[in-house]
Amino acid sequence: MSPLPSTIAAGSLALAALLSPLRTTAQDQSKDTLNALRAQADRASVIYARGKAAHYTEKFDLSGMPHYAPKAQLTGWIRIAGNNYLADGLLGEFWEKGFAKFEPGIKISYYLPTSAVAFAALYYNQADLIMAHRPGFYDLLGYERIMSCDPVEITGVTGSYDVGGWENSYTILVNQANPIKGISMQQLDGVFGSARDGGWVGTNWRPDFARGPEGNIRTWGQLGLTGEWADKPIHLYGFALRYNTSTDFADKVLKGSDKWNENIHTYGNFVKPDGTRIVEADQITQALAQDPYGIAYNRFRGERPMIKRLPVAPGATDAYVEHTLENIQNRTYPLSCQVYFYTNVKPGARMDPLVVEFMHYILSQEGQAEVERDGKYLPLTADDVNAQLQKLP
């Protein structure tokens, strides 16, 4: 099969594609459809511009990772599909050129419109490797029904600290007036979740994840605040529940449950009549700044007036971890994010040797140094790398 055309400049192409129907068929579009296309076009232009800068100049310790050493000089094509941020930034280009220094006979073809189509490319055999966030329920269900197995998942990078789009980290926010000092993952489940009969791990239903209403936390007194705060209700803010951000947060915090606190206020991107795009993350912080009894989960995009971040403790402990760049990169902060590679390996079969070589390069000092150079995603730790290498032959 011939390789997919390279789309390392996919950001600009995607923008042109989004704008084209606005010029040619606007009269046939409903208002909602037109606004959705405008929002996507505006987003594409913002992301493309953001992707050309290195947002971090910090140097991380990569010394515990292996250097890349090819096992053999191979020839052929690797078709990589999915994550548009590889093309909107420079990382895809850096990896392609860096790998070619070691394996000049292996060529890379990128098709990177969006992670939303990544799994279809994999199970329709239009890609050898995809880069994406974790699959949604129907992404994985479709894959399993067609392929009769699960894809092999390999963590490639840690999400960014505060660069919007590059899987920027989750942060827990409260109003500046709130005296709370920190919150645990178990408490977050009690605050944002509700009584449930189980939860999901991939497409597996887990009844052992059930909990009753006694685990609900609805007042600030239940989080340890006293005096005038003790009986005050907790007001919640977050992303519209159809976003991947919400489902990923639910997987991390609510044990894969869709049973959210019934009173959560949720927001999505929308376009005002004047064409201005309003981002959900800004709506969340604006509402929280006016509500002393509010708490929110959000993608971190820098400090905001009248808002403070809470350190988060793993499990039910009070070993709070501050939300910092260092703690996101070293993965001690419980709500850091990752981006993954996926490939097909049928039961009893071996992984494509070209994919094996490329993934050994990604999981090397050389490959992770390119992540550092690009300055948006964050490199893995040596422990992360060594754990992922165990998945490769």
mmCIF file of C-alpha atoms in Angstrom:
data_model
loop_
_atom_site.group_PDB
_atom_site.id
_atom_site.type_symbol
_atom_site.label_atom_id
_atom_site.label_comp_id
_atom_site.label_asym_id
_atom_site.label_seq_id
_atom_site.Cartn_x
_atom_site.Cartn_y
_atom_site.Cartn_z
ATOM 1 C CA MET A 1 0.000 0.000 0.000
ATOM 2 C CA SER A 2 1.349 3.405 -0.887
ATOM 3 C CA PRO A 3 2.115 5.729 2.018
ATOM 4 C CA LEU A 4 -0.245 8.483 3.035
ATOM 5 C CA PRO A 5 0.779 11.959 1.830
ATOM 6 C CA SER A 6 2.887 13.946 4.265
ATOM 7 C CA THR A 7 0.974 16.662 6.102
ATOM 8 C CA ILE A 8 3.604 18.179 8.310
ATOM 9 C CA ALA A 9 2.004 21.529 7.398
ATOM 10 C CA ALA A 10 -1.412 20.183 8.359
ATOM 11 C CA GLY A 11 -2.230 23.171 10.570
ATOM 12 C CA SER A 12 -2.365 25.602 7.656
ATOM 13 C CA LEU A 13 -4.074 23.063 5.388
ATOM 14 C CA ALA A 14 -6.689 22.331 8.035
ATOM 15 C CA LEU A 15 -7.342 26.041 8.436
ATOM 16 C CA ALA A 16 -7.813 26.497 4.697
ATOM 17 C CA ALA A 17 -10.160 23.515 4.584
ATOM 18 C CA LEU A 18 -12.236 24.906 7.414
ATOM 19 C CA LEU A 19 -12.491 28.353 5.882
ATOM 20 C CA SER A 20 -13.402 27.120 2.404
ATOM 21 C CA PRO A 21 -16.969 26.028 3.187
ATOM 22 C CA LEU A 22 -17.551 29.355 4.929
ATOM 23 C CA ARG A 23 -16.787 31.180 1.684
ATOM 24 C CA THR A 24 -18.611 28.864 -0.705
ATOM 25 C CA THR A 25 -21.637 27.425 1.059
ATOM 26 C CA ALA A 26 -22.430 29.800 3.933
ATOM 27 C CA GLN A 27 -25.901 30.449 2.542
ATOM 28 C CA ASP A 28 -26.723 26.746 2.902
ATOM 29 C CA GLN A 29 -25.435 26.315 6.431
ATOM 30 C CA SER A 30 -27.566 26.522 9.531
ATOM 31 C CA LYS A 31 -26.502 29.135 12.069
ATOM 32 C CA ASP A 32 -25.227 26.486 14.486
ATOM 33 C CA THR A 33 -23.228 24.697 11.807
ATOM 34 C CA LEU A 34 -21.730 27.951 10.571
ATOM 35 C CA ASN A 35 -20.755 28.988 14.100
ATOM 36 C CA ALA A 36 -19.194 25.584 14.712
ATOM 37 C CA LEU A 37 -17.090 25.919 11.566
ATOM 38 C CA ARG A 38 -16.056 29.439 12.539
ATOM 39 C CA ALA A 39 -15.038 28.244 15.977
ATOM 40 C CA GLN A 40 -12.933 25.454 14.479
ATOM 41 C CA ALA A 41 -11.319 27.799 11.957
ATOM 42 C CA ASP A 42 -10.438 30.305 14.687
ATOM 43 C CA ARG A 43 -9.065 27.519 16.860
ATOM 44 C CA ALA A 44 -6.923 26.198 13.995
ATOM 45 C CA SER A 45 -5.313 29.591 13.409
ATOM 46 C CA VAL A 46 -4.584 30.089 17.128
ATOM 47 C CA ILE A 47 -3.115 26.603 17.521
ATOM 48 C CA TYR A 48 -0.975 26.897 14.384
ATOM 49 C CA ALA A 49 0.569 30.173 15.602
ATOM 50 C CA ARG A 50 1.089 28.784 19.109
ATOM 51 C CA GLY A 51 2.829 25.725 17.729
ATOM 52 C CA LYS A 52 5.764 27.561 16.205
ATOM 53 C CA ALA A 53 7.167 28.733 19.543
ATOM 54 C CA ALA A 54 9.135 26.819 22.176
ATOM 55 C CA HIS A 55 7.222 27.622 25.360
ATOM 56 C CA TYR A 56 9.698 26.001 27.754
ATOM 57 C CA THR A 57 13.446 26.391 27.908
ATOM 58 C CA GLU A 58 13.970 24.156 30.961
ATOM 59 C CA LYS A 59 16.394 21.259 30.647
ATOM 60 C CA PHE A 60 15.307 17.949 32.109
ATOM 61 C CA ASP A 61 17.403 15.002 33.221
ATOM 62 C CA LEU A 62 17.393 12.513 30.348
ATOM 63 C CA SER A 63 20.534 10.674 31.460
ATOM 64 C CA GLY A 64 18.703 7.588 32.735
ATOM 65 C CA MET A 65 17.290 6.881 29.279
ATOM 66 C CA PRO A 66 19.097 4.701 26.740
ATOM 67 C CA HIS A 67 20.782 6.214 23.702
ATOM 68 C CA TYR A 68 19.221 5.102 20.446
ATOM 69 C CA ALA A 69 21.202 2.426 18.599
ATOM 70 C CA PRO A 70 19.534 0.825 15.538
ATOM 71 C CA LYS A 71 19.334 -2.958 15.633
ATOM 72 C CA ALA A 72 19.539 -3.111 11.839
ATOM 73 C CA GLN A 73 19.389 -0.800 8.834
ATOM 74 C CA LEU A 74 15.839 -1.215 7.530
ATOM 75 C CA THR A 75 13.925 0.181 4.575
ATOM 76 C CA GLY A 76 10.272 1.019 4.096
ATOM 77 C CA TRP A 77 7.548 3.439 5.125
ATOM 78 C CA ILE A 78 5.887 4.114 8.476
ATOM 79 C CA ARG A 79 2.443 5.679 8.117
ATOM 80 C CA ILE A 80 1.663 7.802 11.192
ATOM 81 C CA ALA A 81 -1.820 9.268 11.634
ATOM 82 C CA GLY A 82 -3.756 11.218 14.229
ATOM 83 C CA ASN A 83 -2.503 13.949 16.504
ATOM 84 C CA ASN A 84 -2.505 17.300 14.666
ATOM 85 C CA TYR A 85 -0.227 18.816 17.315
ATOM 86 C CA LEU A 86 2.725 16.943 15.830
ATOM 87 C CA ALA A 87 2.258 19.109 12.745
ATOM 88 C CA ASP A 88 0.966 22.267 14.390
ATOM 89 C CA GLY A 89 4.225 22.332 16.341
ATOM 90 C CA LEU A 90 7.646 21.221 15.182
ATOM 91 C CA LEU A 91 7.927 17.895 16.981
ATOM 92 C CA GLY A 92 6.831 15.747 14.047
ATOM 93 C CA GLU A 93 9.469 17.350 11.851
ATOM 94 C CA PHE A 94 12.130 17.060 14.564
ATOM 95 C CA TRP A 95 11.393 13.362 15.053
ATOM 96 C CA GLU A 96 11.325 12.658 11.316
ATOM 97 C CA LYS A 97 14.705 14.306 10.695
ATOM 98 C CA GLY A 98 16.287 12.971 13.884
ATOM 99 C CA PHE A 99 15.267 9.382 13.145
ATOM 100 C CA ALA A 100 16.517 9.677 9.550
ATOM 101 C CA LYS A 101 20.060 10.271 10.834
ATOM 102 C CA PHE A 102 20.032 6.728 12.237
ATOM 103 C CA GLU A 103 17.693 4.963 9.809
ATOM 104 C CA PRO A 104 17.868 6.739 6.431
ATOM 105 C CA GLY A 105 16.083 3.858 4.719
ATOM 106 C CA ILE A 106 12.922 4.262 6.789
ATOM 107 C CA LYS A 107 10.617 7.018 5.539
ATOM 108 C CA ILE A 108 7.786 8.562 7.528
ATOM 109 C CA SER A 109 4.453 9.616 6.079
ATOM 110 C CA TYR A 110 2.274 11.791 8.291
ATOM 111 C CA TYR A 111 -1.489 12.197 8.092
ATOM 112 C CA LEU A 112 -2.351 14.392 11.064
ATOM 113 C CA PRO A 113 -5.748 16.084 10.820
ATOM 114 C CA THR A 114 -6.877 15.255 14.388
ATOM 115 C CA SER A 115 -6.786 12.580 17.076
ATOM 116 C CA ALA A 116 -10.533 12.179 16.475
ATOM 117 C CA VAL A 117 -9.858 10.026 13.379
ATOM 118 C CA ALA A 118 -6.778 8.238 14.657
ATOM 119 C CA PHE A 119 -8.289 4.892 15.645
ATOM 120 C CA ALA A 120 -10.274 4.561 12.435
ATOM 121 C CA ALA A 121 -7.013 4.948 10.500
ATOM 122 C CA LEU A 122 -5.513 2.145 12.571
ATOM 123 C CA TYR A 123 -8.299 -0.419 12.311
ATOM 124 C CA TYR A 124 -8.900 0.344 8.614
ATOM 125 C CA ASN A 125 -5.185 -0.315 8.017
ATOM 126 C CA GLN A 126 -4.527 3.206 6.804
ATOM 127 C CA ALA A 127 -1.806 3.733 9.410
ATOM 128 C CA ASP A 128 0.932 1.648 10.999
ATOM 129 C CA LEU A 129 1.095 3.873 14.074
ATOM 130 C CA ILE A 130 -1.152 6.538 15.512
ATOM 131 C CA MET A 131 -0.545 9.203 18.130
ATOM 132 C CA ALA A 132 -3.568 10.244 20.177
ATOM 133 C CA HIS A 133 -5.087 10.656 23.596
ATOM 134 C CA ARG A 134 -6.656 7.557 25.113
ATOM 135 C CA PRO A 135 -9.529 6.230 22.991
ATOM 136 C CA GLY A 136 -13.105 6.998 23.860
ATOM 137 C CA PHE A 137 -15.531 4.146 24.502
ATOM 138 C CA TYR A 138 -16.671 3.782 20.890
ATOM 139 C CA ASP A 139 -13.168 4.309 19.487
ATOM 140 C CA LEU A 140 -12.023 1.295 21.462
ATOM 141 C CA LEU A 141 -15.193 -0.733 20.940
ATOM 142 C CA GLY A 142 -14.950 -0.270 17.166
ATOM 143 C CA TYR A 143 -11.311 -1.304 17.227
ATOM 144 C CA GLU A 144 -11.992 -4.402 19.308
ATOM 145 C CA ARG A 145 -14.876 -5.568 17.127
ATOM 146 C CA ILE A 146 -12.900 -5.179 13.908
ATOM 147 C CA MET A 147 -9.493 -6.348 15.138
ATOM 148 C CA SER A 148 -10.563 -8.847 17.853
ATOM 149 C CA CYS A 149 -7.881 -7.502 20.181
ATOM 150 C CA ASP A 150 -6.788 -4.285 21.845
ATOM 151 C CA PRO A 151 -4.159 -1.997 20.323
ATOM 152 C CA VAL A 152 -0.727 -1.836 21.930
ATOM 153 C CA GLU A 153 -0.451 1.412 23.888
ATOM 154 C CA ILE A 154 2.916 3.117 24.383
ATOM 155 C CA THR A 155 3.246 6.433 26.200
ATOM 156 C CA GLY A 156 5.195 8.853 24.012
ATOM 157 C CA VAL A 157 5.248 12.191 25.837
ATOM 158 C CA THR A 158 3.930 13.898 28.947
ATOM 159 C CA GLY A 159 1.353 16.590 28.346
ATOM 160 C CA SER A 160 2.331 20.228 28.692
ATOM 161 C CA TYR A 161 2.117 22.341 31.813
ATOM 162 C CA ASP A 162 0.163 25.275 30.370
ATOM 163 C CA VAL A 163 0.278 25.234 26.545
ATOM 164 C CA GLY A 164 -3.329 25.054 25.407
ATOM 165 C CA GLY A 165 -3.954 22.110 23.070
ATOM 166 C CA TRP A 166 -0.818 20.146 23.930
ATOM 167 C CA GLU A 167 -2.654 18.138 26.624
ATOM 168 C CA ASN A 168 -2.036 20.899 29.140
ATOM 169 C CA SER A 169 -2.374 19.664 32.693
ATOM 170 C CA TYR A 170 -5.498 19.619 34.801
ATOM 171 C CA THR A 171 -5.632 21.957 37.725
ATOM 172 C CA ILE A 172 -8.105 22.280 40.580
ATOM 173 C CA LEU A 173 -9.173 25.878 41.160
ATOM 174 C CA VAL A 174 -11.031 27.734 43.888
ATOM 175 C CA ASN A 175 -11.856 31.352 44.539
ATOM 176 C CA GLN A 176 -9.031 33.337 46.137
ATOM 177 C CA ALA A 177 -11.201 33.901 49.235
ATOM 178 C CA ASN A 178 -11.453 30.182 49.970
ATOM 179 C CA PRO A 179 -9.206 29.084 52.898
ATOM 180 C CA ILE A 180 -8.852 25.433 51.789
ATOM 181 C CA LYS A 181 -5.207 24.297 51.574
ATOM 182 C CA GLY A 182 -5.446 21.205 49.371
ATOM 183 C CA ILE A 183 -7.608 18.330 48.217
ATOM 184 C CA SER A 184 -7.130 14.591 47.664
ATOM 185 C CA MET A 185 -8.117 12.504 44.658
ATOM 186 C CA GLN A 186 -10.675 10.667 46.805
ATOM 187 C CA GLN A 187 -12.190 13.975 47.888
ATOM 188 C CA LEU A 188 -12.342 15.116 44.252
ATOM 189 C CA ASP A 189 -14.375 12.000 43.493
ATOM 190 C CA GLY A 190 -16.738 12.923 46.319
ATOM 191 C CA VAL A 191 -17.043 16.525 45.119
ATOM 192 C CA PHE A 192 -17.362 16.030 41.361
ATOM 193 C CA GLY A 193 -18.908 12.555 41.339
ATOM 194 C CA SER A 194 -22.080 10.925 42.538
ATOM 195 C CA ALA A 195 -23.237 7.538 43.810
ATOM 196 C CA ARG A 196 -22.599 4.918 41.135
ATOM 197 C CA ASP A 197 -23.038 1.255 40.359
ATOM 198 C CA GLY A 198 -19.616 0.858 38.771
ATOM 199 C CA GLY A 199 -17.221 2.422 36.288
ATOM 200 C CA TRP A 200 -15.368 1.705 33.067
ATOM 201 C CA VAL A 201 -11.842 0.622 32.259
ATOM 202 C CA GLY A 202 -11.782 0.754 28.473
ATOM 203 C CA THR A 203 -14.814 -1.315 27.439
ATOM 204 C CA ASN A 204 -14.841 -3.352 30.672
ATOM 205 C CA TRP A 205 -17.535 -2.547 33.233
ATOM 206 C CA ARG A 206 -16.201 -2.721 36.799
ATOM 207 C CA PRO A 207 -18.908 -3.186 39.469
ATOM 208 C CA ASP A 208 -16.149 -3.006 42.105
ATOM 209 C CA PHE A 209 -15.872 0.729 41.343
ATOM 210 C CA ALA A 210 -19.352 1.283 42.802
ATOM 211 C CA ARG A 211 -19.883 3.607 45.744
ATOM 212 C CA GLY A 212 -22.919 4.905 47.603
ATOM 213 C CA PRO A 213 -24.218 8.420 48.297
ATOM 214 C CA GLU A 214 -22.341 8.474 51.607
ATOM 215 C CA GLY A 215 -19.250 9.215 49.513
ATOM 216 C CA ASN A 216 -20.745 12.419 48.112
ATOM 217 C CA ILE A 217 -19.218 15.689 49.301
ATOM 218 C CA ARG A 218 -21.558 18.647 48.909
ATOM 219 C CA THR A 219 -20.539 21.191 51.578
ATOM 220 C CA TRP A 220 -17.232 22.852 52.413
ATOM 221 C CA GLY A 221 -17.477 21.515 55.955
ATOM 222 C CA GLN A 222 -17.111 17.990 54.541
ATOM 223 C CA LEU A 223 -13.726 19.111 53.205
ATOM 224 C CA GLY A 224 -12.641 20.273 56.653
ATOM 225 C CA LEU A 225 -13.576 23.963 56.591
ATOM 226 C CA THR A 226 -15.105 25.362 59.764
ATOM 227 C CA GLY A 227 -16.954 28.420 60.996
ATOM 228 C CA GLU A 228 -18.968 30.307 58.390
ATOM 229 C CA TRP A 229 -17.736 27.917 55.652
ATOM 230 C CA ALA A 230 -18.890 24.699 57.284
ATOM 231 C CA ASP A 231 -22.456 24.606 55.932
ATOM 232 C CA LYS A 232 -21.869 26.423 52.661
ATOM 233 C CA PRO A 233 -22.684 24.430 49.505
ATOM 234 C CA ILE A 234 -19.944 23.594 47.021
ATOM 235 C CA HIS A 235 -20.593 25.040 43.564
ATOM 236 C CA LEU A 236 -18.929 23.149 40.718
ATOM 237 C CA TYR A 237 -17.585 24.265 37.330
ATOM 238 C CA GLY A 238 -16.047 22.311 34.472
ATOM 239 C CA PHE A 239 -16.065 21.379 30.805
ATOM 240 C CA ALA A 240 -19.125 20.287 28.833
ATOM 241 C CA LEU A 241 -19.402 16.551 29.339
ATOM 242 C CA ARG A 242 -19.007 15.632 25.646
ATOM 243 C CA TYR A 243 -15.412 16.868 25.581
ATOM 244 C CA ASN A 244 -12.529 14.424 25.806
ATOM 245 C CA THR A 245 -11.283 16.605 28.675
ATOM 246 C CA SER A 246 -14.356 15.662 30.724
ATOM 247 C CA THR A 247 -14.245 11.956 29.974
ATOM 248 C CA ASP A 248 -10.517 11.822 30.708
ATOM 249 C CA PHE A 249 -11.025 13.671 34.013
ATOM 250 C CA ALA A 250 -13.822 11.223 34.863
ATOM 251 C CA ASP A 251 -11.541 8.284 34.092
ATOM 252 C CA LYS A 252 -8.852 9.705 36.372
ATOM 253 C CA VAL A 253 -11.064 10.921 39.214
ATOM 254 C CA LEU A 254 -14.463 9.209 39.039
ATOM 255 C CA LYS A 255 -13.124 5.709 38.263
ATOM 256 C CA GLY A 256 -14.497 5.780 34.738
ATOM 257 C CA SER A 257 -18.008 6.684 35.873
ATOM 258 C CA ASP A 258 -20.385 9.007 34.041
ATOM 259 C CA LYS A 259 -22.210 9.825 37.278
ATOM 260 C CA TRP A 260 -21.262 13.441 37.885
ATOM 261 C CA ASN A 261 -22.416 15.762 40.649
ATOM 262 C CA GLU A 262 -25.904 16.773 39.582
ATOM 263 C CA ASN A 263 -25.222 20.489 40.134
ATOM 264 C CA ILE A 264 -22.083 20.975 38.030
ATOM 265 C CA HIS A 265 -22.026 24.000 35.707
ATOM 266 C CA THR A 266 -20.447 23.027 32.379
ATOM 267 C CA TYR A 267 -19.185 25.149 29.488
ATOM 268 C CA GLY A 268 -18.210 24.738 25.855
ATOM 269 C CA ASN A 269 -16.569 26.881 23.199
ATOM 270 C CA PHE A 270 -19.019 29.089 21.305
ATOM 271 C CA VAL A 271 -19.048 31.965 18.844
ATOM 272 C CA LYS A 272 -20.702 35.285 19.687
ATOM 273 C CA PRO A 273 -22.745 37.172 17.054
ATOM 274 C CA ASP A 274 -19.714 39.381 16.359
ATOM 275 C CA GLY A 275 -17.663 36.298 15.454
ATOM 276 C CA THR A 276 -15.606 36.243 18.662
ATOM 277 C CA ARG A 277 -14.836 32.744 19.952
ATOM 278 C CA ILE A 278 -15.356 32.264 23.678
ATOM 279 C CA VAL A 279 -13.220 29.508 25.182
ATOM 280 C CA GLU A 280 -14.671 27.171 27.804
ATOM 281 C CA ALA A 281 -11.621 27.457 30.071
ATOM 282 C CA ASP A 282 -12.077 31.234 30.297
ATOM 283 C CA GLN A 283 -15.782 30.896 31.059
ATOM 284 C CA ILE A 284 -14.919 28.586 33.945
ATOM 285 C CA THR A 285 -12.388 30.952 35.530
ATOM 286 C CA GLN A 286 -14.630 33.987 35.024
ATOM 287 C CA ALA A 287 -17.522 32.282 36.818
ATOM 288 C CA LEU A 288 -15.282 31.007 39.608
ATOM 289 C CA ALA A 289 -13.772 34.462 40.199
ATOM 290 C CA GLN A 290 -17.244 35.659 41.178
ATOM 291 C CA ASP A 291 -18.164 32.699 43.356
ATOM 292 C CA PRO A 292 -16.382 32.270 46.718
ATOM 293 C CA TYR A 293 -18.038 28.861 47.190
ATOM 294 C CA GLY A 294 -16.969 27.490 43.822
ATOM 295 C CA ILE A 295 -14.458 24.834 42.790
ATOM 296 C CA ALA A 296 -13.469 23.894 39.254
ATOM 297 C CA TYR A 297 -11.348 21.528 37.247
ATOM 298 C CA ASN A 298 -9.735 23.186 34.262
ATOM 299 C CA ARG A 299 -6.918 22.909 31.759
ATOM 300 C CA PHE A 300 -4.194 25.172 33.118
ATOM 301 C CA ARG A 301 -3.431 28.176 30.899
ATOM 302 C CA GLY A 302 -1.756 30.515 33.355
ATOM 303 C CA GLU A 303 -2.791 32.489 36.410
ATOM 304 C CA ARG A 304 -6.155 34.298 36.492
ATOM 305 C CA PRO A 305 -7.336 37.101 38.810
ATOM 306 C CA MET A 306 -9.183 36.054 41.984
ATOM 307 C CA ILE A 307 -8.336 32.375 41.400
ATOM 308 C CA LYS A 308 -5.954 30.054 43.234
ATOM 309 C CA ARG A 309 -4.741 26.555 42.435
ATOM 310 C CA LEU A 310 -4.990 23.734 44.933
ATOM 311 C CA PRO A 311 -2.282 21.125 45.485
ATOM 312 C CA VAL A 312 -3.642 17.608 44.995
ATOM 313 C CA ALA A 313 -2.831 14.492 47.025
ATOM 314 C CA PRO A 314 -2.917 10.942 45.636
ATOM 315 C CA GLY A 315 -5.600 8.559 46.880
ATOM 316 C CA ALA A 316 -7.092 9.478 50.243
ATOM 317 C CA THR A 317 -3.860 10.918 51.642
ATOM 318 C CA ASP A 318 -2.976 14.472 52.618
ATOM 319 C CA ALA A 319 0.429 14.319 50.888
ATOM 320 C CA TYR A 320 -0.388 17.311 48.715
ATOM 321 C CA VAL A 321 1.605 17.871 45.532
ATOM 322 C CA GLU A 322 1.835 21.395 44.131
ATOM 323 C CA HIS A 323 0.831 22.039 40.551
ATOM 324 C CA THR A 324 4.201 23.037 39.037
ATOM 325 C CA LEU A 325 6.031 22.432 35.780
ATOM 326 C CA GLU A 326 8.520 20.154 37.556
ATOM 327 C CA ASN A 327 5.791 18.060 39.198
ATOM 328 C CA ILE A 328 3.917 17.685 35.928
ATOM 329 C CA GLN A 329 7.054 16.490 34.121
ATOM 330 C CA ASN A 330 8.136 14.084 36.861
ATOM 331 C CA ARG A 331 4.550 12.783 37.133
ATOM 332 C CA THR A 332 4.248 13.235 40.886
ATOM 333 C CA TYR A 333 1.249 15.557 40.417
ATOM 334 C CA PRO A 334 -1.759 13.207 40.255
ATOM 335 C CA LEU A 335 -3.542 15.014 37.391
ATOM 336 C CA SER A 336 -0.786 15.204 34.792
ATOM 337 C CA CYS A 337 -1.623 14.032 31.247
ATOM 338 C CA GLN A 338 0.087 11.857 28.656
ATOM 339 C CA VAL A 339 -0.142 11.328 24.906
ATOM 340 C CA TYR A 340 0.129 7.832 23.490
ATOM 341 C CA PHE A 341 1.173 5.871 20.440
ATOM 342 C CA TYR A 342 -0.931 2.896 19.356
ATOM 343 C CA THR A 343 -0.162 0.118 16.889
ATOM 344 C CA ASN A 344 -1.700 -3.149 15.729
ATOM 345 C CA VAL A 345 -0.260 -6.437 16.967
ATOM 346 C CA LYS A 346 -2.543 -9.396 16.404
ATOM 347 C CA PRO A 347 -2.368 -12.231 18.987
ATOM 348 C CA GLY A 348 0.539 -14.487 18.101
ATOM 349 C CA ALA A 349 2.028 -11.912 15.709
ATOM 350 C CA ARG A 350 5.042 -9.639 16.128
ATOM 351 C CA MET A 351 5.107 -5.870 16.038
ATOM 352 C CA ASP A 352 6.095 -4.298 12.712
ATOM 353 C CA PRO A 353 9.928 -4.028 12.871
ATOM 354 C CA LEU A 354 9.825 -0.504 11.397
ATOM 355 C CA VAL A 355 7.465 0.591 14.157
ATOM 356 C CA VAL A 356 9.687 -1.119 16.733
ATOM 357 C CA GLU A 357 12.715 0.864 15.540
ATOM 358 C CA PHE A 358 10.840 4.163 15.508
ATOM 359 C CA MET A 359 9.447 3.611 19.001
ATOM 360 C CA HIS A 360 12.912 2.720 20.310
ATOM 361 C CA TYR A 361 14.038 6.080 18.913
ATOM 362 C CA ILE A 362 11.124 7.957 20.533
ATOM 363 C CA LEU A 363 11.911 6.251 23.857
ATOM 364 C CA SER A 364 15.565 7.276 23.817
ATOM 365 C CA GLN A 365 17.578 10.254 24.986
ATOM 366 C CA GLU A 366 17.661 11.451 21.389
ATOM 367 C CA GLY A 367 13.917 11.183 20.859
ATOM 368 C CA GLN A 368 12.983 12.789 24.169
ATOM 369 C CA ALA A 369 15.549 15.559 23.608
ATOM 370 C CA GLU A 370 13.480 16.572 20.568
ATOM 371 C CA VAL A 371 10.422 16.833 22.826
ATOM 372 C CA GLU A 372 12.435 19.160 25.076
ATOM 373 C CA ARG A 373 13.627 21.143 22.037
ATOM 374 C CA ASP A 374 10.085 21.616 20.711
ATOM 375 C CA GLY A 375 9.116 23.090 24.073
ATOM 376 C CA LYS A 376 5.417 22.256 24.378
ATOM 377 C CA TYR A 377 4.961 18.639 25.392
ATOM 378 C CA LEU A 378 7.260 17.531 28.203
ATOM 379 C CA PRO A 379 9.732 14.648 28.020
ATOM 380 C CA LEU A 380 9.092 11.438 29.882
ATOM 381 C CA THR A 381 11.113 10.428 32.918
ATOM 382 C CA ALA A 382 13.652 7.615 32.764
ATOM 383 C CA ASP A 383 11.273 5.390 34.738
ATOM 384 C CA ASP A 384 8.480 6.110 32.238
ATOM 385 C CA VAL A 385 10.771 5.287 29.328
ATOM 386 C CA ASN A 386 11.983 2.020 30.846
ATOM 387 C CA ALA A 387 8.395 0.944 31.561
ATOM 388 C CA GLN A 388 7.361 1.621 27.960
ATOM 389 C CA LEU A 389 10.376 -0.181 26.522
ATOM 390 C CA GLN A 390 9.087 -3.369 28.156
ATOM 391 C CA LYS A 391 6.210 -3.300 25.638
ATOM 392 C CA LEU A 392 8.596 -3.499 22.657
ATOM 393 C CA PRO A 393 10.284 -6.648 21.338
#
